[in-house]
Short mmCIF file of C-alpha atoms in Angstrom, two decimals:
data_model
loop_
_atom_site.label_atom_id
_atom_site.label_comp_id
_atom_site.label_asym_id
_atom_site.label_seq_id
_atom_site.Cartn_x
_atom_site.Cartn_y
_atom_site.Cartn_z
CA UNK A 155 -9.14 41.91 4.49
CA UNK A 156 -8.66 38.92 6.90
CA UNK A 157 -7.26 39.51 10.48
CA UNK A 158 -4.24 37.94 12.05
CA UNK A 159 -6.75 35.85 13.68
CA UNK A 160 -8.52 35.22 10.63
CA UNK A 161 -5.34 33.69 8.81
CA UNK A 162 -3.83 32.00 11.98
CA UNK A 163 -7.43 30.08 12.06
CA UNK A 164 -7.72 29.09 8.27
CA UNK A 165 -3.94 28.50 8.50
CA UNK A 166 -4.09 26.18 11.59
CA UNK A 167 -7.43 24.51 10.24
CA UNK A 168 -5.89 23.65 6.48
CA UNK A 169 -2.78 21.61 8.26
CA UNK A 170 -5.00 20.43 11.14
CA UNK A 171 -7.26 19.15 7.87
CA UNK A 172 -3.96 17.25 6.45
CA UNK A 173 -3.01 15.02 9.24
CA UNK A 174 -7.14 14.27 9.67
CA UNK A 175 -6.62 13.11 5.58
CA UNK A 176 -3.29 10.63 6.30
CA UNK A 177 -5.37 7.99 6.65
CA UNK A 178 -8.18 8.86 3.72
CA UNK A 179 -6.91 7.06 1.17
CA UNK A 180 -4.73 4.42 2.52
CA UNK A 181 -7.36 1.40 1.37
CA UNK A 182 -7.29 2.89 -2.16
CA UNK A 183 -3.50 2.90 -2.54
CA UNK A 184 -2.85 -0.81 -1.52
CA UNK A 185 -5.97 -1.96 -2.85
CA UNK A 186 -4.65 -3.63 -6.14
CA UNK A 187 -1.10 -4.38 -5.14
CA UNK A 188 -2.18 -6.04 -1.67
CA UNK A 189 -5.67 -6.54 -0.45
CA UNK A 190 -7.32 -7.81 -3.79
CA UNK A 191 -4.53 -10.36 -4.51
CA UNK A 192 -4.78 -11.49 -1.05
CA UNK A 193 -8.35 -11.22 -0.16
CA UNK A 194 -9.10 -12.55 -3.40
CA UNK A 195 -11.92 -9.52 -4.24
CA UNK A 196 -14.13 -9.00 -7.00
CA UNK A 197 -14.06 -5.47 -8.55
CA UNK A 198 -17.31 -4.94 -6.72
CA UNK A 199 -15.88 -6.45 -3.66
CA UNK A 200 -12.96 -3.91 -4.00
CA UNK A 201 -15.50 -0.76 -4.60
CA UNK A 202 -17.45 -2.33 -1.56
CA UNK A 203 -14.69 -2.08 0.43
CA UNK A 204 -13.06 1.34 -0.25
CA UNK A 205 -16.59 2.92 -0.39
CA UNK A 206 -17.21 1.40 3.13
CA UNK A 207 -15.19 4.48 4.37
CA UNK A 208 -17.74 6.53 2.99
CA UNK A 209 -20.69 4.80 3.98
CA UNK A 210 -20.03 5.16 7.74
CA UNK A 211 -19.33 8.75 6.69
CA UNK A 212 -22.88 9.08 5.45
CA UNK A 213 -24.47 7.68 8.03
CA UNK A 214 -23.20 9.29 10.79
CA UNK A 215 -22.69 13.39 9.35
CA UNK A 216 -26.09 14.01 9.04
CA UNK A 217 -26.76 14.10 12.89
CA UNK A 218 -22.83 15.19 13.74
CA UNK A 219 -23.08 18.28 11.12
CA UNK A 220 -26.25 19.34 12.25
CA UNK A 221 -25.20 19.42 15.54
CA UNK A 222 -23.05 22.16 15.31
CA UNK A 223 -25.54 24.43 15.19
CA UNK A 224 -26.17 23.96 18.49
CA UNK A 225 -22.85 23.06 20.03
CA UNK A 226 -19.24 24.32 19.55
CA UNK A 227 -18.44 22.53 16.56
CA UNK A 228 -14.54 22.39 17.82
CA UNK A 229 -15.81 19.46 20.32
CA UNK A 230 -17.38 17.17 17.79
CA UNK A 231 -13.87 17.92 15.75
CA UNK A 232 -12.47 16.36 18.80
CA UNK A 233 -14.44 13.16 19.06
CA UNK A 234 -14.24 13.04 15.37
CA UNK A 235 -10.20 12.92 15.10
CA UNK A 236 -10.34 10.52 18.05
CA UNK A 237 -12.73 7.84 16.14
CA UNK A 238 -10.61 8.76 13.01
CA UNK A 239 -7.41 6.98 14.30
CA UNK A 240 -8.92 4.23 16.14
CA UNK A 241 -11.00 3.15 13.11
CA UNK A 242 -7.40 3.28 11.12
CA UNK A 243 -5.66 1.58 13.75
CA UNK A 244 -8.11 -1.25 14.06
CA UNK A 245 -7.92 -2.04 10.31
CA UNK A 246 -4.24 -2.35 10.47
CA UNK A 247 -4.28 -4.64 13.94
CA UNK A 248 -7.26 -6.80 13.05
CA UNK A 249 -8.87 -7.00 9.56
CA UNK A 250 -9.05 -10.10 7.73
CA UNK A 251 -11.04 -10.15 4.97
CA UNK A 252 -13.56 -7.65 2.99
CA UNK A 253 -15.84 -7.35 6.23
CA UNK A 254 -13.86 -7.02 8.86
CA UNK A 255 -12.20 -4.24 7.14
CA UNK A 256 -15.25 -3.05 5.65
CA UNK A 257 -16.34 -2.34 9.36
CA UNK A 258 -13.33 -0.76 10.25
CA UNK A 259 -12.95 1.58 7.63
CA UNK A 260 -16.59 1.94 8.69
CA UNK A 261 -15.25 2.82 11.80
CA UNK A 262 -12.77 5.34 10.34
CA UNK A 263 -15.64 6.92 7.96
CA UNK A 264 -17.55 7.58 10.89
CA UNK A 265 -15.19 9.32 12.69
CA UNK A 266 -14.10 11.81 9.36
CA UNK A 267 -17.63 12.36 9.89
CA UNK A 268 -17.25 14.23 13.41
CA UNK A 269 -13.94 15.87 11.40
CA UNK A 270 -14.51 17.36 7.94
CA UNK A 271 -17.60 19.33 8.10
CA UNK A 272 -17.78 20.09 11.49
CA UNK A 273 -14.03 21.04 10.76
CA UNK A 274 -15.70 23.58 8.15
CA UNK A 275 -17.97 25.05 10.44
CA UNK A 276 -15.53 25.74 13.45
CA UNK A 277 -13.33 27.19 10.79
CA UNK A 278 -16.72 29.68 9.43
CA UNK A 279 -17.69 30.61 12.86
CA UNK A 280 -14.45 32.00 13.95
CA UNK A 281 -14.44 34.23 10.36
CA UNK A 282 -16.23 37.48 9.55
CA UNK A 283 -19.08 36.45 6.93
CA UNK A 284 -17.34 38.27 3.98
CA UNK A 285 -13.76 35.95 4.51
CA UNK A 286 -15.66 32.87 4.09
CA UNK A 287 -15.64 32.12 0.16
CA UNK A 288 -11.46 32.04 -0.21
CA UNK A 289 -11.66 30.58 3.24
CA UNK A 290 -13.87 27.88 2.39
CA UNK A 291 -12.08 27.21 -0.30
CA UNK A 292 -8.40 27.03 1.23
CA UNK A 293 -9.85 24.14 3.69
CA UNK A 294 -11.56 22.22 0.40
CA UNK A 295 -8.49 22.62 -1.73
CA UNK A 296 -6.50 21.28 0.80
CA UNK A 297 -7.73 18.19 0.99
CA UNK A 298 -6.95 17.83 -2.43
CA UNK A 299 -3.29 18.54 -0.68
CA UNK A 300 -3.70 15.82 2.30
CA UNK A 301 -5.21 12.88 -0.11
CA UNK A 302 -1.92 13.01 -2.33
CA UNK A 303 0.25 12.90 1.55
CA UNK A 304 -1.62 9.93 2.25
CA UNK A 305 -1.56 8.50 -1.40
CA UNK A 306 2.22 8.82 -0.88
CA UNK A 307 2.94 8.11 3.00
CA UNK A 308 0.60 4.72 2.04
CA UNK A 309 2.03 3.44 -0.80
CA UNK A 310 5.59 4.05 0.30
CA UNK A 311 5.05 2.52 3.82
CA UNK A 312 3.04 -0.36 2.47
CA UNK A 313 6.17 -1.42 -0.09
CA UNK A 314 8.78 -0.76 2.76
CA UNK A 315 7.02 -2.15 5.57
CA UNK A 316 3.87 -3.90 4.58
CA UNK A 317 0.27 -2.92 4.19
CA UNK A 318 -0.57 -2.97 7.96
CA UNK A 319 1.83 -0.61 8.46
CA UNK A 320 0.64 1.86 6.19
CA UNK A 321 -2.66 1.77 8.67
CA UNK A 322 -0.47 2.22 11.62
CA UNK A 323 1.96 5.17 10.43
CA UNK A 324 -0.98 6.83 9.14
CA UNK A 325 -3.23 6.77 11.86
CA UNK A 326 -1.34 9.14 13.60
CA UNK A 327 -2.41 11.88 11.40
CA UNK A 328 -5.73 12.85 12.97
CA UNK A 329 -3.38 13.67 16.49
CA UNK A 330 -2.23 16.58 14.34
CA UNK A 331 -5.86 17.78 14.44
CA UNK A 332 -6.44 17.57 17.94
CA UNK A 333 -3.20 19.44 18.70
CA UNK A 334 -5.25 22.45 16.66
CA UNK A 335 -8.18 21.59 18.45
CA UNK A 336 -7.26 22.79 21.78
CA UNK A 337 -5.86 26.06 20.25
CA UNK A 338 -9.16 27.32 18.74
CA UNK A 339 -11.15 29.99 20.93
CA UNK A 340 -13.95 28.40 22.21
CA UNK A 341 -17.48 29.82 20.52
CA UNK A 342 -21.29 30.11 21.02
CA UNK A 343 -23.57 28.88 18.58
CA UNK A 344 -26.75 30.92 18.08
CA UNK A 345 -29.20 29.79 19.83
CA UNK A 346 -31.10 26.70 18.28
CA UNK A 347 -33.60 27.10 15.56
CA UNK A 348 -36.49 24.43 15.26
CA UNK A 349 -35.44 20.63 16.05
CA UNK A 350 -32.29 18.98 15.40
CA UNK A 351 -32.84 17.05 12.56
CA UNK A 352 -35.24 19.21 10.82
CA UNK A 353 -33.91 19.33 6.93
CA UNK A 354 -37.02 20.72 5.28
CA UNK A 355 -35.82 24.47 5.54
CA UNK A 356 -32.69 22.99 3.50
CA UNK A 357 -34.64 20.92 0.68
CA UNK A 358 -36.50 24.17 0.40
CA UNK A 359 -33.49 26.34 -0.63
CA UNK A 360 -33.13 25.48 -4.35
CA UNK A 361 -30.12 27.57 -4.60
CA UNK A 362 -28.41 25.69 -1.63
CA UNK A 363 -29.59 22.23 -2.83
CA UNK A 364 -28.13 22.68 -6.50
CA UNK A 365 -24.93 23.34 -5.03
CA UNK A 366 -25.68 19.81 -2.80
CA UNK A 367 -27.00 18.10 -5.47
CA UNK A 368 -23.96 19.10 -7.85
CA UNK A 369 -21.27 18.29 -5.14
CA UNK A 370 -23.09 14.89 -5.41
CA UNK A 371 -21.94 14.67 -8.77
CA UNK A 372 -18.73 15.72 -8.24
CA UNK A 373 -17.70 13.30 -5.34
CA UNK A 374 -19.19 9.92 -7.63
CA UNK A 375 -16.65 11.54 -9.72
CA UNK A 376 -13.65 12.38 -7.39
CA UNK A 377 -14.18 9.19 -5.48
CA UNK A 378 -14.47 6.85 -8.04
CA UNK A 379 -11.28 8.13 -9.61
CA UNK A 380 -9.29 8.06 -6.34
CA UNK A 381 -10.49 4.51 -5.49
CA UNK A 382 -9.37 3.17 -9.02
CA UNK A 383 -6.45 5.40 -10.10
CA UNK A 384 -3.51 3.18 -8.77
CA UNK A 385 -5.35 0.21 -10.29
CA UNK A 386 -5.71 1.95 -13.17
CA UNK A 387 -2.05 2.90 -14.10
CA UNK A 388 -1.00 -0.56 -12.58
CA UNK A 389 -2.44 -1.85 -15.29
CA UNK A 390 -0.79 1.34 -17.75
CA UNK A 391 2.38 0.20 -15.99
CA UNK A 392 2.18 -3.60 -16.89
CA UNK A 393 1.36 -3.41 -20.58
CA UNK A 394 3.91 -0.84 -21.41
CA UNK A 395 7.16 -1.56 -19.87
CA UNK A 396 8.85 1.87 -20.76
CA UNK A 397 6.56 3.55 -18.47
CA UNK A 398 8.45 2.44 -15.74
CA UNK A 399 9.23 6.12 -14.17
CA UNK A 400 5.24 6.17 -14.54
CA UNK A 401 4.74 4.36 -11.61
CA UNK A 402 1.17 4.35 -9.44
CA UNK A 403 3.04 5.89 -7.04
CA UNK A 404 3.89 8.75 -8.82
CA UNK A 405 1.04 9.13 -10.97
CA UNK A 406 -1.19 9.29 -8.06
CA UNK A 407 0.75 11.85 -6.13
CA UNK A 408 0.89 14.01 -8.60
CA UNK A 409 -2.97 13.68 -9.14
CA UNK A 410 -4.00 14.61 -5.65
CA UNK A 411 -1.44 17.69 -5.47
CA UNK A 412 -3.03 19.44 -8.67
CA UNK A 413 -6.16 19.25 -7.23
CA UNK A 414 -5.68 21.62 -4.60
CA UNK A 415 -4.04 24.87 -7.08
CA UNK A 416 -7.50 23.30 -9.22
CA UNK A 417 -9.76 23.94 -6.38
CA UNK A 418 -8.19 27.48 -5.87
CA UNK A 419 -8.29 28.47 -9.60
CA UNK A 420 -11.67 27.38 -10.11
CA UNK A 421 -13.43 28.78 -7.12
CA UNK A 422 -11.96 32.02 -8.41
CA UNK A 423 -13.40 31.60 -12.10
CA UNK A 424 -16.79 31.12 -10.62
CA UNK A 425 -16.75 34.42 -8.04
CA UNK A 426 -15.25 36.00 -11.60
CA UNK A 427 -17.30 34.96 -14.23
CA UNK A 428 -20.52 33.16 -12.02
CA UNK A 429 -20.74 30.27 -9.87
CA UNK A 430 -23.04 28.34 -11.86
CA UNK A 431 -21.46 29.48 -15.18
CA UNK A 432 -17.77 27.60 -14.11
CA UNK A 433 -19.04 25.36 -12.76
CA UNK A 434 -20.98 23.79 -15.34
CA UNK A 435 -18.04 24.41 -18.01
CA UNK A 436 -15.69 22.67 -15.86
CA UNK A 437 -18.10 19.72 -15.49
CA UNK A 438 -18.77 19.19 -19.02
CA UNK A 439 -14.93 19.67 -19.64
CA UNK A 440 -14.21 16.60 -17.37
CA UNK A 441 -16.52 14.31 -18.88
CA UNK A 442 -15.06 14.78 -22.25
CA UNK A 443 -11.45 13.86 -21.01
CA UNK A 444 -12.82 11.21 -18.72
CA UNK A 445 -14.26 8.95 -22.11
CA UNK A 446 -10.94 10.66 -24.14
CA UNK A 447 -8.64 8.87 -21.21
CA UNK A 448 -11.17 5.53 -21.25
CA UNK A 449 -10.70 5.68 -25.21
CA UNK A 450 -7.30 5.61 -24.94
CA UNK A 451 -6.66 3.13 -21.87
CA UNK A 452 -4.78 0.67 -23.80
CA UNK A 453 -2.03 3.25 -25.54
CA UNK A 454 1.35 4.48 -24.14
CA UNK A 455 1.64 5.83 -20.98
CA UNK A 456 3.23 9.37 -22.36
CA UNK A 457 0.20 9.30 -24.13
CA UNK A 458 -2.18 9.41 -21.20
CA UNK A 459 -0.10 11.15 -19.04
CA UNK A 460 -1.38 14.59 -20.44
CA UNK A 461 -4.90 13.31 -20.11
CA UNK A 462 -4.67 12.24 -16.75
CA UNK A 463 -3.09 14.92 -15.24
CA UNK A 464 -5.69 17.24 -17.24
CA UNK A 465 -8.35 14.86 -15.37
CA UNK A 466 -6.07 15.85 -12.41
CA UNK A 467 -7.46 19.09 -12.80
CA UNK A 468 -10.83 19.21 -13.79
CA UNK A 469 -12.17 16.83 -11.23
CA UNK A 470 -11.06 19.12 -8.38
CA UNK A 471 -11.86 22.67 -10.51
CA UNK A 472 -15.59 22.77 -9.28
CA UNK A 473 -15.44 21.64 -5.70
CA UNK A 474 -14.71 24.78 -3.38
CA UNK A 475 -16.73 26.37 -6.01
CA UNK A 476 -19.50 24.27 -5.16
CA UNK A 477 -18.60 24.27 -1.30
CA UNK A 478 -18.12 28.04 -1.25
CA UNK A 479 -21.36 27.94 -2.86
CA UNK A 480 -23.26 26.02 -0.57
CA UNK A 481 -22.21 28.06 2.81
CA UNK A 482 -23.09 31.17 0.84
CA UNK A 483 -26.74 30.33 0.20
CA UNK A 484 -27.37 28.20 3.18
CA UNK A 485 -30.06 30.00 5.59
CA UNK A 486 -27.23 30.98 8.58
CA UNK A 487 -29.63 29.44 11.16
CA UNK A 488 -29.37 26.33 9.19
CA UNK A 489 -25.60 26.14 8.08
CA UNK A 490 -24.84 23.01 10.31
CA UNK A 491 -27.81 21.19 8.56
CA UNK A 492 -27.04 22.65 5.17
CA UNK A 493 -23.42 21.05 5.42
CA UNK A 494 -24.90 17.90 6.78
CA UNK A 495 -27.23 17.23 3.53
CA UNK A 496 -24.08 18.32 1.45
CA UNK A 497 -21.51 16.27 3.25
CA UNK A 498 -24.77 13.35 2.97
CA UNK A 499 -25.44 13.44 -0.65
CA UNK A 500 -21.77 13.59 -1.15
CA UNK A 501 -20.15 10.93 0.66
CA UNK A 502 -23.33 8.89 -0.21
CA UNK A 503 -22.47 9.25 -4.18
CA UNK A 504 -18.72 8.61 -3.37
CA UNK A 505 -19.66 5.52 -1.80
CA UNK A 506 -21.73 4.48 -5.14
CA UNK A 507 -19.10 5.78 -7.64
CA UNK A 508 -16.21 3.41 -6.40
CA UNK A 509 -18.62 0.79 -5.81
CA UNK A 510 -20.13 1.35 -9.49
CA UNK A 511 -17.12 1.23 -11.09
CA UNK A 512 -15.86 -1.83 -9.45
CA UNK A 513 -18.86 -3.29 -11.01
CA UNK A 514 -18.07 -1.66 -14.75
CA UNK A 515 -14.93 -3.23 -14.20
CA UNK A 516 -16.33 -6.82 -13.59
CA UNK A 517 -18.91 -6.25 -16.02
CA UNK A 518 -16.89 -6.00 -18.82
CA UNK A 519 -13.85 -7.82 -18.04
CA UNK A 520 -12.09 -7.24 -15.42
CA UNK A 521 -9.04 -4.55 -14.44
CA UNK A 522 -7.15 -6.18 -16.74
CA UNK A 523 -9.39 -5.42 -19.81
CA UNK A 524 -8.86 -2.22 -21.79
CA UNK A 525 -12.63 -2.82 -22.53
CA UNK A 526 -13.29 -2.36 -18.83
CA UNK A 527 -11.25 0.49 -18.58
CA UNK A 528 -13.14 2.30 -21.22
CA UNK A 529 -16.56 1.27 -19.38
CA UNK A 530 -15.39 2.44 -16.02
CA UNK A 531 -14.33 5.99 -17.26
CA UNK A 532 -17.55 6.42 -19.46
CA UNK A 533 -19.52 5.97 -15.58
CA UNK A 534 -17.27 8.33 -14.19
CA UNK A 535 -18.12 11.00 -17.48
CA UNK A 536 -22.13 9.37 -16.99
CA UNK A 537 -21.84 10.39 -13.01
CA UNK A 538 -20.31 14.07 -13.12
CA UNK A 539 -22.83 14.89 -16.31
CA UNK A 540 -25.88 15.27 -13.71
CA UNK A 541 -24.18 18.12 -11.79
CA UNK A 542 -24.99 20.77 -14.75
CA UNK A 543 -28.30 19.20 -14.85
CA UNK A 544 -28.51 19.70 -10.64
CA UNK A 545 -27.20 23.42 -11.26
CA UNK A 546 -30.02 23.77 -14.27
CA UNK A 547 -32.81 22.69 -11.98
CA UNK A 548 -31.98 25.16 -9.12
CA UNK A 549 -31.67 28.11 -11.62
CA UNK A 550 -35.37 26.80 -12.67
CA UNK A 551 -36.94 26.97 -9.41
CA UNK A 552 -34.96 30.09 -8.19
CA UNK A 553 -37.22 32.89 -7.31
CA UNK A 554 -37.38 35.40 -10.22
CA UNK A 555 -36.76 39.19 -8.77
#
């Protein structure tokens, strides 16, 4: 049973977590109404340029999430939130073009680097060990919660106000996280094990590294899907004008805010009926609907509705199951560098999916092509197929008792 403590931290951590995701997904809302008509960008341009968020994430976590093993991870959370807004706030003051905002989300990425996963561990060192699985899950599901605030909050401030000020409203949110910042009880890490960047007691636990390696899967998935959804049902919208209630505003919304109920259900499943067991089930499930949905990309929008909002839910079903799963069989002297390989091969995949399907796009005709459509969602079905195969290769080289 959790504490008052225990819920006052996970509480205080989930909405410190939804003002540090305002500005996630601002570049993927305006991206097809604003910055490709007036940047003039490729699909692969596009996927460049929303993935660049998640590049600077990559490249930066891997040190940041490690270090928390050795230092309070509440004052990398800090720096993190701080980095966060400027990166957001630079965008909206200065970029110009794909590169100049490609650094600057850059910028931002890096900074949700010093946020999210350290984020995780300050919220799993302040918790008995046996709270941490619906814990862990809470704080993944909901970001599922804060991407459909700032797929709403951007989009709506973007139409009213312009797409610069969508940058500016939202990067105020990661303030919200350093309010809760200086409310957490400072706490000692154990004391170091080995040297700072040393991965190879992670690549050696094949349990751990299934749950990486499946989470990899899952975020080419999740990513590519959130960088391409608006476009997607813009182009729904356009070729069927009595889907105008339908609109990419609402559709996306609604994506992000199953996702986090999703998260909740599925990470139950797996403690229920096994981790690996759900997981692969609901990864198999959201390949099929992801090629049903790219079948049916030219039909009515009533029509894909159902599919998309099924989509809604079984892109999201196997991440705090896979999360959850990761903290459980990480080595506790090497949690910090467990999370940083996870939170690597993650954001490195997420990177690749909305880049990849920029280039399915241009490949095969361009966002305006239900041909393209079809070939973008068969990647997505293509990327999300390797987690069971991740999961299968763990089970393999688990050690038989």
């Amino acid at each position: 049973m959790l504490t008052l403590e225990g819920r006052s931290v996970i509480a205080a951590m989930c909405v410190g977590q939804l003002g540090s995701l305002l500005p996630h997904v601002v570049v993927p809302s305006i991206l097809a109404a604003f910055l490709i008509p007036e940047w003039h960008l490729s699909g692969a341009q596009a996927g460049l340029l929303a993935g660049s968020g998640a590049a600077g994430y990559m490249l930066t976590v891997p040190v940041l999430a490690t270090l928390t093993d050795r230092i309070d991870a509440r004052k990398i959370l800090i720096a993190g939130s701080a980095v966060s807004a400027l990166g957001t706030l630079l965008f909206g003051l200065f970029a110009t073009g794909l590169w100049s905002g490609a650094l600057f989300n850059a910028i931002a990425g890096i900074g949700f680097a010093g946020a999210y996963m350290p984020g995780l561990k300050a919220l799993t060192d302040r918790l008995a060990p046996g709270d941490s699985s619906r814990a862990v899950t809470l704080y993944t599901s909901s970001f599922s919660f804060g991407v459909g605030l700032s797929f709403l909050v951007s989009q709506l401030v973007a139409e009213a106000l312009g797409w610069r000020s969508a940058f500016l409203v939202t990067a105020l949110g990661p303030l919200m996280m350093l309010s809760v910042c200086f409310l957490l009880r400072p706490v000692a890490p154990k004391p170091a094990q080995g040297r700072l960047l040393d991965f190879a007691p992670v690549f050696r636990n094949s349990n751990a590294m299934g749950f990486v390696l499946g989470y990899g899967a899952h975020c080419f998935e999740l990513y590519g899907i959130r960088t391409w959804l608006v476009g997607f049902w813009t182009f729904v919208a356009v070729r069927n004008s009595e889907g105008s209630l339908l609109t990419p505003v609402v559709v996306s919304v609604l994506f992000s805010l199953l996702a986090m109920p999703a998260s909740i259900l599925g990470n139950e499943c797996a403690i229920r009926f096994g981790r690996h067991r759900a997981i692969t089930a609901v990864m198999l499930s959201s390949a099929c609907v992801a090629l049903l949905i790219g079948a049916f990309a030219d039909k009515s929008p009533w029509l894909l509705l159902p599919l998309v909002l099924v989509y809604a839910i079984t892109v999201p079903a196997d991440s705090g199951a896979l999360t959850s799963g990761m903290t459980m069989a990480a080595d506790p002297n090497y949690r910090g560098a467990t999370m940083a390989v996870h939170s690597t091969v993650g954001f490195s995949l997420s990177a690749l999916g909305a880049w990849a399907l920029g280039v399915a796009l241009d490949a095969a005709g361009g966002p305006s092509s239900a041909t393209a459509w079809a070939a973008a969602f068969a990647v997505l079905a293509a990327g999300i197929l390797l987690g069971p195969v991740a999961l299968y290769w763990s089970r393999a080289r688990a050690p038989q008792g």
